[in-house]
XYZ file of C-alpha atoms in Angstrom:
656
model
C 0.428 142.671 -36.916
C -1.563 139.816 -38.459
C 1.226 137.413 -37.564
C 1.356 138.743 -33.994
C -2.404 138.284 -33.705
C -2.175 134.710 -34.897
C 0.580 133.952 -32.388
C -1.510 135.507 -29.611
C -4.478 133.311 -30.452
C -2.253 130.246 -30.374
C -0.841 131.371 -27.054
C -4.291 131.722 -25.480
C -5.142 128.165 -26.464
C -1.740 126.965 -25.274
C -2.125 128.785 -21.956
C -5.279 126.846 -21.169
C -3.561 123.552 -21.986
C -0.502 124.415 -19.931
C -2.558 125.586 -16.960
C -4.402 122.282 -16.901
C -1.097 120.429 -17.131
C 0.248 122.416 -14.194
C -2.761 121.561 -12.093
C -2.364 117.865 -12.846
C 1.349 118.096 -12.112
C 0.818 119.500 -8.646
C -1.878 116.944 -7.863
C 0.694 114.250 -8.664
C 3.510 115.853 -6.685
C 4.911 113.979 -3.726
C 6.062 115.674 -0.476
C 9.045 117.976 -0.923
C 12.472 116.541 -0.139
C 14.928 118.332 2.076
C 16.636 119.909 -0.925
C 13.487 122.059 -1.359
C 13.334 124.587 1.431
C 10.020 125.586 3.022
C 10.185 129.128 1.686
C 10.771 128.037 -1.920
C 8.500 130.016 -4.282
C 7.717 127.027 -6.522
C 4.522 126.122 -4.660
C 0.992 126.008 -5.957
C -0.147 125.454 -9.524
C 1.473 127.208 -12.451
C 4.267 129.769 -12.729
C 2.396 133.018 -12.076
C 4.658 135.462 -10.250
C 7.873 133.534 -10.877
C 10.877 135.254 -12.448
C 11.967 133.183 -15.436
C 15.104 133.919 -17.462
C 15.157 132.337 -20.924
C 18.403 132.549 -22.872
C 18.273 132.630 -26.651
C 14.664 133.791 -26.556
C 14.366 136.216 -29.464
C 13.160 133.431 -31.778
C 12.397 129.718 -32.017
C 11.883 127.640 -28.908
C 13.127 130.318 -26.506
C 10.723 132.886 -27.940
C 7.799 130.455 -27.699
C 8.641 129.725 -24.052
C 8.956 133.397 -23.173
C 5.564 134.129 -24.734
C 3.890 131.163 -23.032
C 5.215 131.895 -19.548
C 4.462 135.622 -19.832
C 0.893 134.735 -20.820
C 0.669 132.606 -17.665
C 1.644 135.534 -15.441
C 5.354 134.942 -14.982
C 7.938 137.739 -15.027
C 10.016 136.867 -18.083
C 13.487 138.035 -19.055
C 14.303 137.752 -22.760
C 17.906 137.608 -23.949
C 19.926 137.351 -27.124
C 23.008 138.843 -28.731
C 21.153 141.195 -31.104
C 19.783 144.317 -29.326
C 17.176 144.973 -32.036
C 15.894 141.389 -31.907
C 15.633 141.584 -28.115
C 13.685 144.838 -28.300
C 11.289 143.430 -30.900
C 10.666 140.296 -28.837
C 9.991 142.300 -25.675
C 7.570 144.568 -27.503
C 5.666 141.665 -29.061
C 5.407 139.724 -25.796
C 4.303 142.806 -23.872
C 1.259 143.101 -26.155
C 0.066 139.761 -24.826
C 0.170 141.166 -21.263
C 2.492 139.884 -18.634
C 5.652 141.340 -17.214
C 8.598 141.142 -19.575
C 12.050 142.628 -19.804
C 15.011 141.996 -22.041
C 18.696 142.580 -22.462
C 21.246 141.934 -25.186
C 24.174 139.908 -23.862
C 26.782 137.493 -25.182
C 26.555 134.644 -22.687
C 29.568 132.951 -24.241
C 31.512 135.434 -22.116
C 31.283 135.314 -18.325
C 30.718 139.079 -18.239
C 27.774 138.739 -20.643
C 26.139 136.023 -18.515
C 26.637 138.071 -15.355
C 25.112 141.060 -17.125
C 21.984 139.042 -17.968
C 21.492 137.584 -14.504
C 22.184 140.932 -12.818
C 19.607 142.609 -15.064
C 16.967 140.046 -14.072
C 17.739 140.402 -10.368
C 17.660 144.192 -10.483
C 14.490 144.307 -12.584
C 12.438 141.772 -10.598
C 14.295 141.336 -7.318
C 15.058 137.628 -7.649
C 15.532 134.748 -10.133
C 13.381 131.660 -9.766
C 14.022 129.816 -13.014
C 16.857 129.871 -15.528
C 16.221 128.105 -18.841
C 19.532 127.644 -20.648
C 18.026 127.468 -24.122
C 20.554 129.425 -26.191
C 22.254 127.164 -28.674
C 23.601 126.835 -32.173
C 23.581 123.826 -34.476
C 27.045 124.423 -35.834
C 28.172 122.813 -39.085
C 25.838 120.108 -40.435
C 26.179 117.678 -43.310
C 29.877 117.021 -42.713
C 31.740 114.266 -40.916
C 33.491 115.076 -37.664
C 37.001 114.827 -39.081
C 36.061 117.327 -41.761
C 35.480 120.039 -39.148
C 38.056 122.445 -37.840
C 38.789 122.918 -34.173
C 37.563 126.488 -34.419
C 34.173 125.340 -35.715
C 33.717 122.921 -32.831
C 34.933 125.508 -30.342
C 32.345 128.004 -31.583
C 29.558 125.513 -30.862
C 30.930 124.587 -27.442
C 31.286 128.254 -26.559
C 27.553 128.844 -26.916
C 26.035 125.476 -26.041
C 28.230 124.503 -23.108
C 30.301 127.459 -21.918
C 27.333 129.821 -22.310
C 25.156 127.516 -20.193
C 27.925 127.219 -17.608
C 28.373 130.987 -17.400
C 24.654 131.599 -16.914
C 24.223 128.727 -14.452
C 27.172 129.881 -12.355
C 25.913 133.463 -12.247
C 22.362 132.349 -11.430
C 23.482 129.841 -8.777
C 25.207 132.523 -6.739
C 21.887 134.315 -6.359
C 19.701 131.220 -6.070
C 21.825 129.794 -3.263
C 21.361 133.042 -1.331
C 17.609 132.836 -1.979
C 17.520 129.211 -0.887
C 15.593 128.111 -3.977
C 15.528 128.102 -7.759
C 15.451 125.927 -10.846
C 17.902 125.603 -13.720
C 16.758 123.795 -16.849
C 19.471 123.023 -19.401
C 18.031 122.399 -22.847
C 19.588 119.335 -24.428
C 18.644 117.124 -27.363
C 17.466 113.658 -28.296
C 20.849 113.377 -30.013
C 22.241 112.256 -26.644
C 19.917 109.232 -26.665
C 20.121 108.343 -30.335
C 23.063 109.720 -32.262
C 22.596 111.045 -35.778
C 25.228 111.422 -38.501
C 26.855 114.680 -39.564
C 25.951 116.810 -36.513
C 28.977 115.886 -34.411
C 29.817 119.357 -33.061
C 26.222 119.832 -31.914
C 26.021 116.323 -30.439
C 29.285 116.710 -28.549
C 28.086 119.972 -27.056
C 24.845 118.402 -25.795
C 26.735 115.560 -24.130
C 28.867 118.214 -22.480
C 25.758 120.085 -21.376
C 24.366 116.950 -19.740
C 27.646 116.451 -17.927
C 27.356 120.047 -16.726
C 23.880 119.264 -15.382
C 25.038 116.159 -13.520
C 27.935 117.867 -11.770
C 26.070 121.086 -11.062
C 23.210 119.086 -9.557
C 25.622 117.232 -7.280
C 27.183 120.465 -6.058
C 23.716 121.993 -5.616
C 22.472 119.367 -3.171
C 21.021 120.898 0.018
C 21.018 124.381 -1.514
C 17.339 124.389 -2.496
C 18.281 124.699 -6.183
C 17.042 122.037 -8.624
C 19.035 121.395 -11.814
C 17.622 119.391 -14.706
C 18.265 118.607 -18.350
C 15.294 118.594 -20.713
C 15.994 116.775 -23.974
C 14.042 118.063 -26.936
C 13.033 116.445 -30.171
C 12.924 118.415 -33.415
C 10.423 121.242 -33.848
C 10.019 123.797 -36.627
C 12.675 126.463 -36.117
C 15.280 128.251 -38.218
C 17.832 125.747 -36.920
C 15.881 122.695 -38.073
C 14.995 124.315 -41.381
C 18.726 124.490 -42.061
C 19.245 120.840 -41.112
C 16.131 119.281 -42.683
C 14.634 119.369 -46.139
C 11.761 121.796 -46.651
C 9.130 119.037 -46.622
C 10.587 117.447 -43.489
C 10.768 120.768 -41.645
C 7.173 121.659 -42.488
C 5.951 118.425 -40.922
C 7.622 119.198 -37.586
C 5.501 120.551 -34.703
C 5.571 124.209 -33.694
C 7.907 125.298 -30.847
C 4.899 126.240 -28.692
C 4.066 122.572 -28.254
C 7.084 122.193 -25.953
C 5.849 124.665 -23.333
C 3.891 122.056 -21.333
C 7.043 119.931 -21.040
C 8.997 122.850 -19.583
C 6.123 123.571 -17.217
C 6.209 119.977 -15.977
C 9.937 120.263 -15.277
C 9.618 123.623 -13.538
C 6.737 122.579 -11.291
C 7.510 118.881 -10.666
C 8.676 117.730 -7.255
C 12.408 118.323 -7.005
C 13.345 114.741 -6.167
C 11.819 113.596 -9.454
C 13.948 115.784 -11.711
C 17.094 116.876 -9.855
C 20.217 115.860 -11.766
C 18.264 113.935 -14.364
C 17.906 114.075 -18.115
C 14.206 114.095 -19.071
C 12.959 113.493 -22.623
C 10.311 116.031 -23.637
C 8.623 113.703 -26.133
C 8.117 111.041 -23.451
C 7.177 113.596 -20.831
C 4.421 115.015 -23.032
C 3.052 111.548 -23.740
C 3.129 110.242 -20.174
C 4.399 112.658 -17.496
C 3.909 110.219 -14.630
C 5.937 107.470 -16.299
C 8.789 109.707 -17.464
C 9.150 111.476 -14.119
C 8.889 108.413 -11.913
C 10.092 105.445 -13.944
C 13.468 106.912 -14.947
C 13.513 104.865 -18.154
C 11.890 104.472 -21.556
C 8.589 103.296 -20.027
C 6.727 106.492 -20.919
C 6.533 105.192 -24.486
C 5.557 101.655 -23.419
C 2.016 101.374 -22.098
C 1.238 98.328 -20.014
C 0.113 95.327 -22.021
C -2.494 92.659 -21.427
C -4.293 90.289 -23.732
C -7.956 91.036 -24.460
C -10.543 89.270 -22.348
C -13.119 87.208 -24.194
C -16.820 86.805 -23.452
C -19.139 83.995 -24.412
C -22.880 84.241 -23.840
C -22.258 87.364 -21.780
C -19.746 85.729 -19.434
C -15.996 86.243 -19.200
C -14.159 83.230 -20.581
C -11.661 81.528 -18.311
C -8.544 80.281 -20.074
C -9.071 76.666 -19.008
C -10.520 75.242 -22.213
C -13.586 73.846 -20.436
C -16.123 76.263 -21.895
C -14.323 77.913 -24.809
C -11.220 77.318 -26.895
C -8.863 80.305 -26.995
C -6.062 80.261 -29.570
C -4.410 83.677 -29.209
C -1.203 82.418 -27.513
C -0.335 79.180 -29.341
C -0.760 77.109 -26.186
C -0.369 73.348 -26.338
C -3.835 71.761 -26.524
C -2.418 68.261 -25.862
C -1.596 69.244 -22.293
C 1.440 68.351 -20.171
C 2.844 64.933 -19.416
C 1.003 62.893 -16.734
C 4.350 62.649 -14.959
C 4.175 66.381 -14.281
C 1.021 66.025 -12.205
C 2.511 63.136 -10.258
C 5.762 65.027 -9.595
C 3.930 68.125 -8.430
C 1.748 66.068 -6.108
C 4.788 64.568 -4.444
C 6.484 67.958 -4.228
C 3.529 69.581 -2.500
C 3.487 66.750 0.024
C 7.203 66.670 0.704
C 8.551 70.176 0.102
C 7.206 72.990 2.314
C 5.947 75.942 0.302
C 7.542 78.241 2.886
C 10.997 77.207 1.677
C 12.681 79.272 -1.029
C 13.604 77.536 -4.289
C 17.190 76.610 -5.113
C 18.773 79.792 -6.437
C 21.307 77.706 -8.418
C 18.580 75.721 -10.247
C 20.687 72.613 -9.618
C 17.969 70.077 -10.432
C 16.940 71.763 -13.669
C 20.500 72.471 -14.779
C 21.419 68.829 -14.198
C 18.416 67.661 -16.199
C 19.195 70.048 -19.068
C 22.851 69.007 -19.011
C 21.915 65.360 -19.301
C 19.271 65.967 -21.969
C 21.578 67.931 -24.279
C 24.881 66.302 -23.248
C 26.392 69.674 -22.377
C 28.051 70.992 -19.190
C 25.738 72.775 -16.755
C 27.439 76.122 -17.315
C 25.976 76.201 -20.858
C 22.498 77.013 -19.486
C 20.893 80.187 -18.129
C 17.477 79.655 -16.529
C 14.660 82.169 -16.182
C 11.008 82.846 -15.517
C 9.917 81.892 -19.015
C 11.860 82.679 -22.170
C 10.406 86.211 -22.061
C 12.351 86.989 -18.874
C 15.534 85.407 -20.238
C 15.178 87.490 -23.410
C 14.715 90.606 -21.302
C 17.960 89.846 -19.496
C 19.819 89.172 -22.740
C 18.799 92.577 -24.091
C 19.823 94.141 -20.796
C 23.284 92.589 -21.067
C 24.080 93.252 -24.705
C 22.300 96.516 -25.600
C 21.537 99.878 -24.043
C 19.410 102.919 -24.915
C 20.195 104.141 -28.416
C 21.787 100.864 -29.543
C 20.517 98.944 -32.549
C 19.200 95.402 -32.723
C 18.110 93.662 -35.930
C 15.127 91.339 -36.266
C 12.518 90.191 -38.747
C 9.215 91.895 -39.539
C 6.461 91.357 -38.504
C 8.074 89.095 -35.899
C 6.976 88.530 -32.321
C 5.329 91.527 -30.685
C 7.005 90.761 -27.337
C 10.471 91.445 -28.718
C 9.369 94.801 -30.137
C 7.815 95.653 -26.774
C 11.014 94.886 -24.884
C 13.027 96.991 -27.330
C 10.732 99.990 -26.809
C 10.977 99.653 -23.050
C 14.766 99.678 -23.208
C 15.077 102.498 -25.736
C 16.591 100.240 -28.393
C 16.343 100.939 -32.095
C 14.861 97.765 -33.558
C 15.762 97.511 -37.246
C 13.085 95.195 -38.641
C 13.818 93.466 -41.943
C 10.659 92.238 -43.723
C 10.155 88.493 -43.669
C 9.313 87.349 -47.179
C 6.813 84.700 -48.219
C 5.400 83.628 -51.542
C 6.873 82.346 -54.781
C 7.458 85.862 -56.099
C 9.928 86.635 -53.307
C 13.596 87.127 -54.233
C 14.682 86.094 -50.728
C 11.941 83.834 -49.343
C 11.803 83.174 -45.652
C 14.006 84.905 -43.114
C 15.709 87.073 -45.743
C 19.138 86.578 -44.168
C 20.886 88.576 -46.898
C 18.867 91.658 -45.915
C 19.436 90.934 -42.215
C 23.195 90.949 -42.819
C 22.947 94.143 -44.875
C 21.062 95.848 -42.025
C 23.936 95.351 -39.579
C 25.824 98.555 -38.733
C 28.615 99.422 -36.281
C 25.825 100.246 -33.801
C 24.251 96.773 -33.994
C 24.525 94.963 -30.672
C 22.333 91.891 -31.257
C 20.545 89.953 -34.001
C 17.276 88.246 -33.029
C 15.766 85.519 -35.214
C 12.847 83.155 -34.575
C 12.840 79.563 -35.851
C 10.191 78.390 -36.571
C 9.234 81.976 -37.207
C 6.254 83.756 -35.702
C 3.724 84.025 -37.371
C 4.930 82.203 -40.514
C 6.181 78.981 -38.923
C 9.236 78.800 -41.220
C 12.516 77.411 -39.903
C 16.019 78.656 -40.488
C 18.019 76.315 -42.709
C 21.319 75.120 -41.273
C 23.344 75.791 -44.438
C 21.793 79.239 -44.969
C 22.450 80.228 -41.372
C 26.076 79.150 -41.412
C 26.622 81.152 -44.613
C 24.900 84.112 -42.940
C 27.312 83.976 -40.002
C 30.124 84.458 -42.479
C 28.578 87.741 -43.612
C 28.327 89.429 -40.199
C 30.955 90.439 -37.612
C 31.929 87.500 -35.436
C 31.469 89.489 -32.209
C 27.747 90.246 -32.659
C 25.559 87.879 -30.593
C 22.942 86.060 -32.674
C 19.952 84.965 -30.617
C 17.740 82.216 -32.072
C 14.332 82.008 -30.391
C 13.338 78.344 -30.752
C 10.086 78.404 -28.807
C 8.468 75.988 -31.271
C 11.484 74.059 -32.568
C 10.347 70.732 -31.032
C 7.388 70.713 -33.451
C 9.614 70.971 -36.562
C 10.436 68.008 -38.808
C 12.372 69.678 -41.653
C 15.620 67.667 -41.971
C 17.492 70.794 -43.137
C 16.413 72.918 -40.167
C 18.915 74.708 -37.966
C 19.528 73.376 -34.480
C 20.851 76.468 -32.712
C 22.186 74.453 -29.782
C 24.303 72.282 -32.074
C 25.533 75.397 -33.873
C 26.460 77.076 -30.579
C 28.354 73.922 -29.602
C 30.247 73.761 -32.898
C 31.222 77.424 -33.336
C 33.471 79.709 -31.297
C 31.112 82.671 -31.514
C 28.163 84.079 -29.540
C 25.251 82.063 -30.928
C 22.529 81.728 -28.284
C 19.533 79.382 -28.392
C 16.436 80.510 -26.490
C 13.916 77.818 -25.505
C 10.853 77.469 -23.318
C 8.771 74.860 -21.508
C 5.599 76.862 -22.215
C 4.800 75.539 -25.684
C 5.827 71.990 -26.544
C 5.883 70.823 -22.910
C 2.579 72.604 -22.109
C 3.870 74.329 -18.952
C 2.892 77.884 -19.862
C 1.626 78.674 -16.356
C 4.813 77.314 -14.750
C 6.996 79.937 -16.508
C 10.296 78.223 -17.205
C 12.623 79.215 -20.020
C 16.318 78.889 -20.695
C 19.150 80.041 -22.921
C 21.884 77.773 -24.244
C 25.277 79.057 -25.308
C 28.969 79.058 -24.617
C 29.844 79.527 -20.920
C 31.427 82.950 -21.531
C 28.081 84.194 -22.885
C 25.924 82.387 -20.318
C 28.011 83.920 -17.521
C 26.991 87.386 -18.697
C 23.312 86.416 -18.837
C 23.506 84.867 -15.359
C 24.899 88.105 -13.945
C 21.566 89.771 -14.687
C 19.506 86.998 -13.078
C 16.854 87.899 -10.521
C 17.342 85.600 -7.547
C 14.595 82.991 -6.999
C 13.184 83.849 -10.419
C 11.820 80.318 -10.964
C 9.717 78.551 -8.352
C 10.675 75.126 -7.020
C 7.408 73.630 -8.273
C 8.023 75.018 -11.766
C 11.480 73.451 -11.912
C 10.115 70.109 -10.735
C 7.428 70.254 -13.428
C 10.013 71.070 -16.108
C 12.278 68.178 -15.128
C 9.349 65.731 -15.122
C 8.194 66.955 -18.534
C 11.638 66.404 -20.060
C 11.805 62.860 -18.683
C 8.571 61.686 -20.331
C 9.779 61.021 -23.858
C 6.734 58.882 -24.681
C 4.362 61.815 -24.177
C 6.734 64.203 -25.963
C 7.009 61.899 -28.989
C 3.221 61.596 -29.196
C 2.712 65.370 -29.077
C 5.298 65.879 -31.800
C 4.011 63.096 -34.032
C 0.350 64.080 -33.676
C 1.085 67.761 -34.311
C 2.991 66.941 -37.504
C 0.186 64.626 -38.679
C -2.492 67.215 -37.924
C -0.505 69.934 -39.655
C -0.433 67.843 -42.836
C -4.122 67.008 -42.540
C -5.025 70.688 -42.257
C -2.874 71.512 -45.292
C -4.674 68.848 -47.349
C -8.065 70.159 -46.201
C -7.310 73.699 -47.370
C -6.920 72.738 -51.043
C -10.595 71.851 -51.646
C -11.577 75.126 -49.961
C -9.436 77.066 -52.430
C -7.450 78.677 -49.608
C -3.756 79.498 -49.804
C -1.480 78.809 -46.831
C 2.153 79.052 -45.772
C 3.689 75.633 -45.122
C 4.545 75.648 -41.430
C 6.821 73.832 -38.993
C 4.988 75.188 -35.938
C 1.723 74.427 -34.080
C 0.054 77.123 -36.188
C 0.057 78.240 -39.809
C -0.853 81.252 -41.882
C -4.076 80.479 -43.755
C -5.719 82.723 -46.325
C -8.726 84.567 -44.924
C -11.887 83.245 -46.620
C -13.819 86.403 -45.670
C -13.129 89.675 -43.875
C -11.420 89.361 -40.491
C -14.390 90.492 -38.407
C -16.756 87.978 -40.000
C -14.119 85.262 -39.597
C -13.706 85.956 -35.872
C -17.460 86.178 -35.324
C -18.030 82.808 -37.011
C -15.642 81.163 -34.568
C -16.887 83.109 -31.556
C -20.392 81.725 -32.135
C -18.925 78.265 -31.563
C -17.081 79.339 -28.439
C -13.761 79.545 -30.257
C -11.573 82.633 -30.053
C -8.786 83.167 -32.569
C -6.229 85.955 -32.613
C -7.994 88.994 -34.021
C -5.222 89.967 -36.392
C -4.457 89.481 -40.087
C -0.992 89.414 -41.656
C 0.665 90.248 -44.953
C -1.653 92.896 -46.357
C -4.583 91.432 -44.415
C -4.419 88.236 -46.508
C -3.639 85.610 -43.866
C -4.865 84.710 -40.403
C -3.018 82.618 -37.816
C -4.740 79.213 -37.798
C -4.119 76.807 -34.887
C -2.861 73.248 -35.152
C -4.498 71.582 -32.167
C -5.682 68.139 -31.114
C -7.555 66.127 -33.770
C -11.004 66.721 -32.271
C -10.424 70.449 -32.011
C -9.057 70.601 -35.537
C -12.252 68.909 -36.790
C -14.296 71.756 -35.325
C -11.911 74.479 -36.467
C -11.946 73.180 -40.043
C -15.732 72.857 -40.095
C -16.106 76.533 -39.149
C -13.523 77.486 -41.768
C -15.566 75.696 -44.439
C -18.638 77.744 -43.562
C -16.611 80.926 -44.161
C -14.969 79.786 -47.403
């Protein structure tokens, strides 16, 4: 009785949470589509008065759902194969109030499923919701070829055939009613496979196929069919698959009730025929229901706004210096301004840009002495990178990169549902594999790896890939895996042993891709022009994902003009290298460690705590990135124009 009392108290708290979620859900709902008929009972907030059948509901997730919905006023039908377990569940749920009934039935047989659905219809007069929750894990800890056909068949019989039998029996009544919902309970294993659960995983893929085809056949019937994918919660099934400590850290089954409520009460057009992830739905219902992607786990991003003397700081450098994006403080070539002036005079802004990027492709071809079909152009290297990920990897696939790495790559991976295997970048004399740690990168590659992403010079360390090391690395990985080298800052590098990814792509018959931008070295960050360089067979794939008119005509004109001014480019490169060396020499007398860099920034040892460091610069109208790296030891220090570096170093001395 003590345990029942504890569960009841949890249910009361959960009921309040779920009721609030239901109210929010209905406020968000859009007008009903034609597949929802006017007399459908799923109107208004919550599930009070609905008849809900939950298979496999004598324990675990099904039991938690039955208890939650009964507490919210629904008429609940409990089912399972064990008559005693069904009776015990009905008795316990009835104590919490609500209308509940139960029946023992083997839904793996069509007669058992019909028996369950008929019982619900006779007991309550109709069926509004069927939750196909019954399932078994099957054999775990063994490889697929170690299983027998009988073992796999046993899992399919419950997880797929049982769901089919119940759905078919329920559909016959729901179609006559003109309304109803079927929720098939699937698993995150269909988004990210796991080893040694093959029978279970196969069954859940089959269940999702059942949902897709049933939903198609159910169009214009008023019946909504959905798959809800669950993550792991603490049940008898997970206790058998996980270690004791892992299982105890999992959430309780009751925490999933709000996700089921969202699915049951959401507008039909948002969920019909779809697979919805419960963990994303609970975090951001609006994003998961509307975006139809991984965006529920990817909140929108924007850089912080800075204030100086109570006023918002514009990013023009006239009042304050802002160094959080490694922008080029030397500015663009004077030829860019002249070219843009002529373009505004001569080219009407009402005319669309050239969708073939002919002028820019020709300029790039001449600059690198490569055919034009070696280049893919985009709205900054960020957009080109987004397209490359879209081409080569899909949800559940693996990509390998360095850690900490560039935050933008990690963001794109989250948005696309990719598993980003991050290999720690190593710095310091004590490191066994200093720098990019290519040996560990190669070791991290698996049969599920679809892309390797490296940055040279690296962000935030500013360390380049060495040509000899990289070529040896290519010999350690499968030749078919694309290797993308982000060279956003490569024009600033002067290491004679550095890798030139474009030269490597030219020399090797394998998918090596160089990613470059006009935002940094050429100081055209606001123009947004980036490009990839690789063999035509690879570039063709990237071009297939291009968004038409993705680069403006003015931006392309600016990029071409910037490339043509080699005098300005040489000065920016020479002055940056000189200033980088000057800063390094200045750090010694301050007693500050640093990481030798090939970029327009470097990691410098923090002379004080991060907050005091940032405040010291803010007082001078200088804003640095408010982040420390490598156990909070280093901060990203800019390499700017000489006059700016004088000021930056003077503030650093006051902190040292």
